[in-house]
Coordinates of C-alpha atoms in Angstrom, one line a residue:
Chain O
M1 CA -3.9 -2.1 -68.3
A2 CA -2.9 -5.3 -69.9
K3 CA -5.2 -7.8 -71.5
L4 CA -5.2 -11.6 -70.9
T5 CA -5.8 -14.0 -73.8
A6 CA -6.0 -17.7 -74.0
D7 CA -5.9 -20.2 -76.8
F8 CA -8.7 -22.5 -75.5
G9 CA -8.1 -25.0 -78.2
A10 CA -4.4 -25.4 -77.4
C11 CA -4.9 -25.7 -73.6
Q12 CA -4.2 -29.2 -72.3
G13 CA -5.1 -28.6 -68.7
Y14 CA -1.6 -29.0 -67.2
A15 CA -2.6 -26.4 -64.6
N16 CA 0.8 -24.7 -64.3
C17 CA -0.9 -21.3 -64.7
V18 CA -3.3 -22.0 -61.9
V19 CA -0.5 -23.0 -59.5
A20 CA 1.4 -19.8 -60.5
A21 CA -1.5 -17.3 -60.3
D22 CA -4.8 -18.8 -59.1
D23 CA -6.4 -15.3 -58.8
V24 CA -6.1 -15.0 -62.6
Y25 CA -6.3 -18.5 -64.0
D26 CA -8.4 -21.5 -63.2
I27 CA -9.4 -24.7 -65.1
D28 CA -12.8 -26.1 -65.6
D29 CA -14.1 -29.7 -65.3
D30 CA -13.0 -30.4 -68.9
G31 CA -9.5 -29.3 -68.1
I32 CA -9.7 -26.1 -70.1
V33 CA -8.3 -22.8 -68.8
V34 CA -10.7 -20.2 -67.4
L35 CA -9.6 -16.5 -67.3
L36 CA -10.8 -15.1 -64.0
K37 CA -10.0 -11.6 -65.2
E38 CA -10.0 -9.9 -68.6
H39 CA -7.5 -7.2 -67.7
I40 CA -4.8 -6.8 -65.1
E41 CA -2.9 -3.7 -63.9
E42 CA 0.4 -3.0 -65.5
S43 CA 1.9 -3.3 -62.0
D44 CA 0.8 -7.0 -61.9
R45 CA 2.0 -7.7 -65.4
A46 CA 5.4 -9.3 -64.6
R47 CA 3.9 -11.8 -62.3
V48 CA 1.1 -12.8 -64.6
E49 CA 3.5 -13.0 -67.6
E50 CA 5.6 -15.4 -65.6
A51 CA 2.5 -17.5 -64.9
A52 CA 1.6 -17.4 -68.7
R53 CA 5.1 -18.5 -69.6
S54 CA 4.7 -21.6 -67.4
C55 CA 2.2 -22.9 -69.8
P56 CA 3.7 -26.0 -71.5
V57 CA 1.7 -25.4 -74.8
N58 CA 2.1 -21.6 -74.9
A59 CA -1.7 -21.1 -74.7
L60 CA -1.5 -17.9 -72.7
Q61 CA -0.6 -14.4 -73.6
V62 CA -0.6 -11.1 -71.9
V63 CA -1.0 -8.3 -74.4
D64 CA -1.3 -4.5 -74.4
G65 CA -4.8 -3.1 -74.2
Chain P
M1 CA 23.9 -5.4 -60.7
S2 CA 27.5 -5.8 -61.6
V3 CA 27.3 -8.9 -63.7
A4 CA 27.7 -8.0 -67.4
K5 CA 27.6 -11.2 -69.3
I6 CA 25.6 -14.4 -68.6
L7 CA 26.6 -17.4 -70.6
I8 CA 23.9 -20.1 -70.8
V9 CA 25.1 -23.5 -72.1
G10 CA 22.1 -25.5 -73.5
A11 CA 19.1 -23.9 -75.2
S12 CA 16.3 -26.3 -74.3
V13 CA 13.5 -25.1 -72.0
G14 CA 15.7 -24.6 -68.9
G15 CA 18.2 -22.4 -70.7
V16 CA 15.7 -20.4 -72.7
R17 CA 13.5 -19.8 -69.8
T18 CA 16.5 -18.6 -67.7
A19 CA 17.3 -16.1 -70.5
Q20 CA 13.7 -14.9 -70.6
A21 CA 13.4 -14.6 -66.9
L22 CA 16.6 -12.6 -66.7
R23 CA 15.2 -10.1 -69.1
A24 CA 11.8 -10.0 -67.4
D25 CA 13.7 -9.3 -64.2
G26 CA 15.5 -6.3 -65.8
F27 CA 18.9 -7.8 -66.5
A28 CA 20.5 -5.4 -69.0
G29 CA 23.8 -7.1 -69.7
R30 CA 24.7 -9.5 -72.4
I31 CA 23.0 -13.0 -72.6
V32 CA 24.8 -15.5 -74.7
L33 CA 22.9 -18.8 -75.3
V34 CA 24.9 -21.6 -76.8
D35 CA 23.7 -24.9 -78.0
A36 CA 25.4 -27.8 -79.8
E37 CA 22.3 -28.3 -82.0
C38 CA 21.9 -26.2 -85.2
E39 CA 18.1 -26.0 -84.6
L40 CA 16.4 -22.9 -83.2
P41 CA 15.5 -23.8 -79.6
Y42 CA 12.5 -26.2 -79.3
D43 CA 10.4 -27.8 -76.7
K44 CA 10.9 -31.5 -76.1
P45 CA 7.6 -33.0 -74.7
P46 CA 5.9 -33.1 -78.2
L47 CA 8.7 -35.2 -79.6
S48 CA 7.3 -38.5 -78.4
K49 CA 3.6 -37.5 -79.0
G50 CA 2.2 -34.8 -81.3
L51 CA 5.3 -34.6 -83.5
L52 CA 5.3 -38.3 -84.2
L53 CA 1.6 -38.1 -85.1
G54 CA 1.9 -35.1 -87.3
M55 CA -0.4 -33.1 -84.9
T56 CA 2.3 -30.5 -84.5
D57 CA 5.4 -29.6 -86.5
S58 CA 8.9 -28.3 -85.8
E59 CA 7.9 -24.7 -86.2
K60 CA 5.1 -24.8 -83.7
I61 CA 7.3 -26.2 -80.9
R62 CA 10.0 -23.5 -81.1
L63 CA 10.9 -21.9 -77.8
L64 CA 12.5 -18.9 -79.6
T65 CA 12.6 -17.6 -83.1
E66 CA 15.2 -15.2 -84.6
E67 CA 12.7 -12.4 -84.0
T68 CA 11.9 -13.2 -80.3
A69 CA 15.5 -13.8 -79.6
S70 CA 16.3 -10.4 -81.1
E71 CA 13.5 -8.7 -79.2
L72 CA 15.1 -9.9 -76.0
D73 CA 18.6 -9.1 -77.2
L74 CA 19.7 -12.7 -76.8
E75 CA 22.9 -13.8 -78.6
L76 CA 22.1 -17.2 -80.0
R77 CA 25.1 -19.4 -80.9
L78 CA 23.6 -22.5 -82.5
G79 CA 25.6 -25.5 -83.7
V80 CA 28.3 -24.6 -81.2
E81 CA 29.6 -27.3 -78.9
V82 CA 31.1 -26.4 -75.5
V83 CA 33.8 -28.8 -74.6
G84 CA 35.3 -27.5 -71.4
L85 CA 35.0 -25.2 -68.4
D86 CA 37.7 -23.3 -66.5
A87 CA 35.8 -22.0 -63.6
E88 CA 38.9 -20.2 -62.1
A89 CA 39.4 -18.2 -65.3
K90 CA 35.6 -17.9 -65.8
Q91 CA 35.6 -19.1 -69.3
V92 CA 34.4 -22.1 -71.3
T93 CA 36.1 -23.7 -74.3
L94 CA 34.2 -24.1 -77.5
A95 CA 34.8 -26.8 -80.0
G96 CA 37.8 -25.7 -82.1
G97 CA 39.5 -24.2 -79.0
V98 CA 38.0 -20.7 -78.9
A99 CA 37.5 -19.5 -75.3
E100 CA 34.3 -17.7 -74.3
T101 CA 34.4 -15.7 -71.0
Y102 CA 31.5 -15.1 -68.7
D103 CA 30.6 -13.3 -65.5
G104 CA 27.9 -15.8 -64.7
L105 CA 27.4 -19.3 -66.2
V106 CA 24.2 -21.3 -66.4
I107 CA 24.6 -25.0 -67.1
A108 CA 21.5 -26.3 -68.9
T109 CA 22.9 -29.1 -71.0
G110 CA 20.2 -31.6 -69.9
V111 CA 20.5 -35.3 -70.4
A112 CA 21.5 -37.6 -73.2
A113 CA 19.3 -40.5 -73.9
S114 CA 20.8 -43.9 -73.2
W115 CA 21.3 -46.3 -76.2
G116 CA 22.1 -49.2 -74.0
P117 CA 24.1 -51.8 -76.0
W118 CA 22.4 -50.8 -79.2
G119 CA 24.1 -47.6 -80.2
G120 CA 25.8 -49.4 -83.1
L121 CA 22.4 -49.7 -84.7
Q122 CA 21.8 -45.9 -84.8
G123 CA 20.7 -45.1 -88.3
Q124 CA 19.6 -48.7 -88.9
G125 CA 16.0 -48.4 -87.6
V126 CA 16.9 -48.2 -83.9
H127 CA 16.1 -44.9 -82.3
V128 CA 16.1 -42.9 -79.1
V129 CA 13.8 -39.9 -78.6
R130 CA 15.6 -36.8 -77.5
T131 CA 16.2 -34.4 -80.4
L132 CA 13.9 -32.9 -83.0
A133 CA 16.0 -34.3 -85.8
G134 CA 15.8 -37.8 -84.3
A135 CA 12.1 -37.5 -83.8
A136 CA 11.6 -36.4 -87.4
E137 CA 13.6 -39.3 -88.6
L138 CA 11.5 -41.7 -86.4
R139 CA 8.3 -40.2 -87.7
T140 CA 9.4 -40.9 -91.3
E141 CA 10.2 -44.5 -90.5
L142 CA 7.0 -45.0 -88.6
A143 CA 5.1 -43.8 -91.7
A144 CA 6.8 -46.6 -93.6
G145 CA 5.0 -49.1 -91.3
G146 CA 5.6 -51.5 -88.4
P147 CA 6.0 -53.6 -86.5
V148 CA 7.4 -51.2 -83.8
V149 CA 9.1 -52.6 -80.8
V150 CA 9.6 -50.2 -77.9
I151 CA 12.3 -51.2 -75.3
G152 CA 11.5 -49.6 -71.9
S153 CA 8.1 -48.6 -70.6
G154 CA 8.9 -45.3 -68.9
F155 CA 7.0 -42.2 -70.0
I156 CA 8.9 -41.9 -73.3
G157 CA 8.5 -45.5 -74.2
A158 CA 4.9 -45.6 -73.2
E159 CA 4.1 -42.4 -75.1
V160 CA 5.9 -43.8 -78.2
A161 CA 3.9 -47.0 -77.9
A162 CA 0.7 -45.0 -77.7
S163 CA 1.7 -42.9 -80.7
A164 CA 2.5 -46.0 -82.7
R165 CA -0.9 -47.5 -81.9
A166 CA -2.5 -44.2 -83.0
L167 CA -0.8 -44.7 -86.3
D168 CA -2.4 -48.2 -86.3
L169 CA 1.0 -50.0 -86.3
E170 CA 1.7 -53.4 -84.7
T171 CA 3.3 -52.3 -81.4
H172 CA 5.3 -54.2 -78.8
L173 CA 6.3 -52.8 -75.4
I174 CA 9.1 -54.6 -73.6
D175 CA 10.3 -54.0 -70.1
L176 CA 12.3 -55.9 -67.5
V177 CA 10.0 -54.8 -64.8
S178 CA 6.6 -56.2 -64.5
T179 CA 4.6 -53.0 -64.8
P180 CA 5.1 -49.9 -66.9
M181 CA 6.2 -46.5 -65.6
S182 CA 7.3 -48.3 -62.4
R183 CA 9.4 -45.4 -61.3
S184 CA 6.4 -43.1 -61.2
F185 CA 3.6 -45.4 -60.0
D186 CA 3.1 -47.9 -57.3
P187 CA 2.6 -51.5 -58.7
E188 CA -1.1 -51.5 -58.5
V189 CA -1.5 -48.3 -60.5
G190 CA 1.2 -49.4 -62.9
E191 CA -0.7 -52.6 -63.4
F192 CA -3.7 -50.5 -64.4
F193 CA -1.7 -48.7 -67.0
A194 CA -0.4 -52.0 -68.3
R195 CA -4.0 -53.0 -69.0
L196 CA -4.7 -49.6 -70.6
H197 CA -1.9 -50.3 -73.2
A198 CA -3.0 -53.9 -73.7
D199 CA -6.6 -52.7 -74.2
R200 CA -5.4 -50.3 -76.9
G201 CA -3.7 -53.1 -78.8
V202 CA -0.2 -52.9 -77.6
I203 CA 1.4 -56.3 -77.2
T204 CA 3.2 -56.1 -73.9
H205 CA 6.2 -58.1 -72.8
F206 CA 6.7 -57.3 -69.1
G207 CA 9.3 -59.0 -66.9
V208 CA 11.3 -59.7 -70.1
G209 CA 14.6 -58.4 -71.2
V210 CA 16.3 -58.0 -74.6
D211 CA 19.4 -60.1 -75.3
E212 CA 20.1 -59.0 -78.8
V213 CA 19.0 -56.7 -81.6
S214 CA 20.3 -57.5 -85.0
G215 CA 19.5 -56.7 -88.7
A216 CA 19.0 -53.4 -90.4
R217 CA 16.3 -50.8 -90.9
G218 CA 13.0 -52.3 -91.8
D219 CA 14.2 -55.9 -91.0
L220 CA 15.3 -56.0 -87.4
T221 CA 15.2 -59.1 -85.1
L222 CA 15.1 -59.0 -81.3
R223 CA 16.0 -62.0 -79.2
L224 CA 14.3 -61.8 -75.8
T225 CA 15.5 -63.3 -72.5
D226 CA 12.5 -65.7 -72.5
G227 CA 13.9 -67.3 -75.6
S228 CA 11.3 -65.7 -78.0
A229 CA 12.1 -63.6 -81.0
L230 CA 10.4 -60.5 -82.4
K231 CA 10.5 -59.0 -85.8
A232 CA 10.6 -55.2 -86.1
A233 CA 10.8 -52.5 -88.7
V234 CA 11.6 -49.9 -86.1
V235 CA 13.0 -50.2 -82.6
V236 CA 12.7 -47.4 -80.1
V237 CA 15.0 -47.5 -77.0
G238 CA 13.5 -45.7 -74.0
I239 CA 15.6 -46.9 -71.1
G240 CA 16.4 -43.6 -69.5
A241 CA 19.0 -40.9 -69.8
R242 CA 22.1 -39.6 -68.1
P243 CA 23.2 -36.0 -67.4
A244 CA 25.2 -34.4 -70.2
T245 CA 28.2 -33.4 -68.1
D246 CA 31.1 -35.0 -70.0
W247 CA 32.2 -31.5 -71.0
L248 CA 32.6 -30.6 -67.3
D249 CA 35.1 -33.4 -66.5
G250 CA 38.2 -31.9 -65.0
S251 CA 36.5 -28.6 -64.4
G252 CA 36.5 -28.9 -60.6
L253 CA 32.7 -29.0 -60.4
R254 CA 31.3 -31.7 -58.3
L255 CA 29.6 -34.2 -60.7
E256 CA 27.5 -37.0 -59.3
D257 CA 24.6 -37.9 -61.5
G258 CA 24.4 -34.3 -62.5
V259 CA 26.0 -31.0 -61.4
V260 CA 25.8 -31.0 -57.6
C261 CA 24.2 -27.7 -56.5
D262 CA 23.2 -26.1 -53.2
E263 CA 19.6 -25.2 -52.4
H264 CA 20.0 -22.0 -54.4
L265 CA 21.0 -24.0 -57.5
R266 CA 24.6 -22.8 -57.4
A267 CA 27.2 -25.4 -58.3
V268 CA 28.9 -26.2 -55.0
G269 CA 32.4 -25.0 -54.5
V270 CA 32.6 -22.6 -57.4
D271 CA 31.5 -19.0 -57.8
D272 CA 29.0 -17.7 -60.4
V273 CA 28.0 -21.1 -61.8
Y274 CA 24.4 -22.3 -61.7
A275 CA 22.6 -25.3 -63.1
V276 CA 19.0 -25.7 -64.2
G277 CA 16.8 -28.5 -65.5
D278 CA 17.6 -32.2 -66.0
V279 CA 21.3 -31.7 -65.4
C280 CA 20.9 -30.1 -62.0
R281 CA 21.2 -32.2 -58.9
W282 CA 20.3 -29.8 -56.2
T283 CA 20.2 -29.9 -52.4
D284 CA 16.6 -30.1 -51.2
A285 CA 16.1 -27.2 -48.8
G286 CA 13.9 -29.3 -46.5
T287 CA 15.7 -32.7 -46.3
G288 CA 19.2 -31.8 -47.4
E289 CA 19.0 -34.7 -49.9
L290 CA 20.4 -34.4 -53.4
V291 CA 17.6 -34.5 -55.9
R292 CA 17.5 -34.5 -59.7
A293 CA 14.3 -34.3 -61.8
E294 CA 13.8 -34.8 -65.5
H295 CA 10.6 -32.8 -65.7
W296 CA 9.6 -29.9 -67.9
T297 CA 8.0 -27.9 -65.0
N298 CA 11.1 -28.4 -62.8
A299 CA 13.3 -26.9 -65.5
V300 CA 10.9 -23.9 -65.9
D301 CA 10.7 -23.3 -62.1
Q302 CA 14.5 -23.7 -61.7
A303 CA 15.1 -21.2 -64.5
L304 CA 13.0 -18.6 -62.6
C305 CA 14.9 -19.3 -59.4
V306 CA 18.3 -19.1 -61.0
A307 CA 17.4 -15.8 -62.8
R308 CA 16.4 -14.3 -59.4
N309 CA 19.6 -15.5 -57.8
I310 CA 21.8 -14.1 -60.5
M311 CA 20.0 -10.8 -60.1
R312 CA 20.1 -10.9 -56.3
P313 CA 23.0 -13.0 -55.2
E314 CA 23.2 -11.3 -51.8
E315 CA 19.8 -12.7 -50.9
P316 CA 19.4 -15.9 -52.8
T317 CA 16.1 -17.8 -53.0
S318 CA 16.0 -21.5 -52.1
Y319 CA 14.5 -23.7 -54.8
R320 CA 11.3 -25.1 -53.5
A321 CA 8.8 -26.6 -55.9
V322 CA 6.3 -29.4 -55.8
E323 CA 7.4 -32.1 -58.3
Y324 CA 5.1 -32.3 -61.2
V325 CA 5.2 -34.4 -64.3
W326 CA 2.6 -35.3 -66.9
T327 CA 2.3 -37.9 -69.6
D328 CA -0.3 -38.0 -72.4
Q329 CA -1.1 -41.5 -73.7
Y330 CA -3.9 -42.2 -76.1
D331 CA -6.7 -39.9 -75.0
W332 CA -5.6 -40.1 -71.4
K333 CA -4.0 -37.3 -69.4
I334 CA -2.0 -38.6 -66.5
Q335 CA -0.2 -36.4 -64.0
I336 CA 2.0 -37.1 -61.1
V337 CA 2.4 -34.7 -58.2
G338 CA 5.1 -35.2 -55.5
R339 CA 6.2 -38.8 -54.8
H340 CA 4.7 -42.1 -53.9
E341 CA 7.8 -44.0 -52.6
T342 CA 7.7 -42.6 -49.0
A343 CA 3.9 -43.0 -48.6
V344 CA 2.5 -44.9 -45.7
V345 CA -1.1 -44.6 -46.7
R346 CA -2.8 -44.5 -50.0
Q347 CA -6.4 -43.7 -51.0
I348 CA -8.0 -43.9 -54.4
L349 CA -10.9 -41.6 -55.3
G350 CA -12.9 -42.1 -58.4
D351 CA -13.0 -45.3 -60.4
P352 CA -10.0 -46.5 -62.4
N353 CA -12.2 -48.4 -64.7
S354 CA -14.2 -45.3 -65.6
G355 CA -11.0 -43.5 -66.5
R356 CA -11.2 -40.7 -64.0
F357 CA -9.4 -41.1 -60.7
V358 CA -6.8 -39.9 -58.4
V359 CA -4.5 -41.9 -56.1
L360 CA -3.5 -40.0 -53.1
Y361 CA -0.3 -40.8 -51.1
G362 CA 0.2 -39.7 -47.5
G363 CA 3.2 -39.8 -45.2
E364 CA 3.6 -39.9 -41.5
G365 CA 1.0 -37.7 -39.8
G366 CA -1.3 -37.9 -42.8
V367 CA 0.4 -35.2 -44.8
L368 CA -0.1 -35.5 -48.5
T369 CA 3.2 -36.5 -50.2
G370 CA 2.0 -37.2 -53.7
A371 CA -0.8 -38.0 -56.1
A372 CA -1.3 -39.7 -59.4
V373 CA -4.2 -38.1 -61.3
A374 CA -5.9 -39.5 -64.4
N375 CA -8.3 -37.3 -66.5
W376 CA -9.5 -35.3 -63.5
P377 CA -8.5 -31.6 -63.8
K378 CA -9.9 -30.4 -60.5
A379 CA -8.1 -33.2 -58.7
L380 CA -4.9 -32.0 -60.3
V381 CA -5.3 -28.5 -59.2
T382 CA -6.4 -29.5 -55.7
T383 CA -3.5 -31.9 -55.1
R384 CA -0.9 -29.5 -56.5
K385 CA -2.1 -26.7 -54.2
A386 CA -2.4 -29.0 -51.2
M387 CA 1.1 -30.2 -51.7
A388 CA 2.5 -26.7 -51.9
A389 CA 0.6 -25.8 -48.7
G390 CA 1.5 -28.9 -46.8
R391 CA -2.1 -30.1 -46.4
L392 CA -3.3 -33.4 -45.1
L393 CA -4.5 -36.2 -47.4
A394 CA -7.8 -36.2 -45.5
E395 CA -8.3 -32.5 -46.4
V396 CA -7.9 -33.3 -50.1
V397 CA -10.4 -36.2 -49.8
D398 CA -12.9 -33.8 -48.2
K399 CA -12.5 -31.5 -51.1
L400 CA -12.7 -34.0 -53.9
D401 CA -14.9 -36.8 -52.6
G402 CA -18.5 -36.8 -53.9
G403 CA -17.4 -35.1 -57.1
A404 CA -15.7 -38.2 -58.3
A405 CA -18.4 -40.9 -58.9
P406 CA -21.0 -38.9 -60.7
E407 CA -18.5 -37.2 -62.9
A408 CA -16.8 -40.4 -63.8
A409 CA -19.5 -41.8 -66.0
R410 CA -19.7 -38.6 -68.0
V411 CA -16.1 -38.7 -69.2
G412 CA -16.2 -42.1 -70.7
V413 CA -12.6 -42.0 -72.0
R414 CA -12.2 -45.7 -71.9
A415 CA -12.7 -47.0 -75.4

């Protein structure tokens, strides 16, 4: 399993993560990212890391755990 | 995978993301990333905003560090200019004459900001915003005080003007066109943003050109086409940029406002050469038109596409993405999805005066072709998804209408 983390203070609501993986990321009415899952399967990691890397302010990470 | 060495020229976001995507995709060969700047790769959007305001610094905007480059086994060659390409021999020439061979080449040299006729005043208080070093210098000069005159009201110019006002400097914004950001907005929406800048204390001079800039740092004079004159301590030129392709002259690559590529982002007529980001003029898979976009998200999406196509050249992926660009000015977040030029219908949801709205553009048959979003995150997500799925403007209205008016009062972003 891999764990999702977000820097909610850094998030600027650009929504690239939501467009890349809307089963994992959403944004709320204030434009701050919402993690729809805490953990993802290793098999899904590459796809979610790609979505995380699409964040213009580097607010998203996929970490071990 | 027979390709052993990928050479990426240009280490801005397009080049760096291509390298990262290749490794994520399992590429095990050598990746050499060359850039003319001596700086560790950095991200450009903050240069006209947070960096000028001191809200971020050069270390926070790095795209790679020595450590992360080493983790991905990327060979970083910084401060190395590439001056020529021999596509036949599959090698580039570095400044000094040394040849560097490749199996696959990715062109990611971006664009160079235009100085207009004022390049001779570089270092004399006249700036463009394109590099970290240039932005740092501008920040220092802004700290010494205004007035600041910004020539050109595109995104960069408008963002610099907003930053200068945040620093409480006397700020002028000049453009030949009558509304700011006119390439991105229809005139009515552009007019609204002209008022936003005026409300925040920017002295706007729209429909006016600049005949002459003279003087030196701290004591510049601009003569405008309406006969008036402006004093400035600092002048920022934001009149666009052109693809950095001089080094490709004579290479045999087709160069027309960028490196002309097919729908797979391969340079037409040569093997094993790709382009990503601002420098790439690709063939739209749907319309066959040549398109170029100077947007961060475009560079990132193209990097993913090119990495895939390098790994799987026998079944290449067409580049398809919904155009998306944002600009942050004052406490406003403005995003543009798709395009407005081809629209035949237009609908505004929300209230521009409340600061939370979306302008929807529709083409023939009512299909959504674009949207301009201000301070409305849900509208941004909804329109981006709707564009990707080819939905109708009316469907977006159904989804968003009703949420607009009650929410608007709560945001209260208009000062």
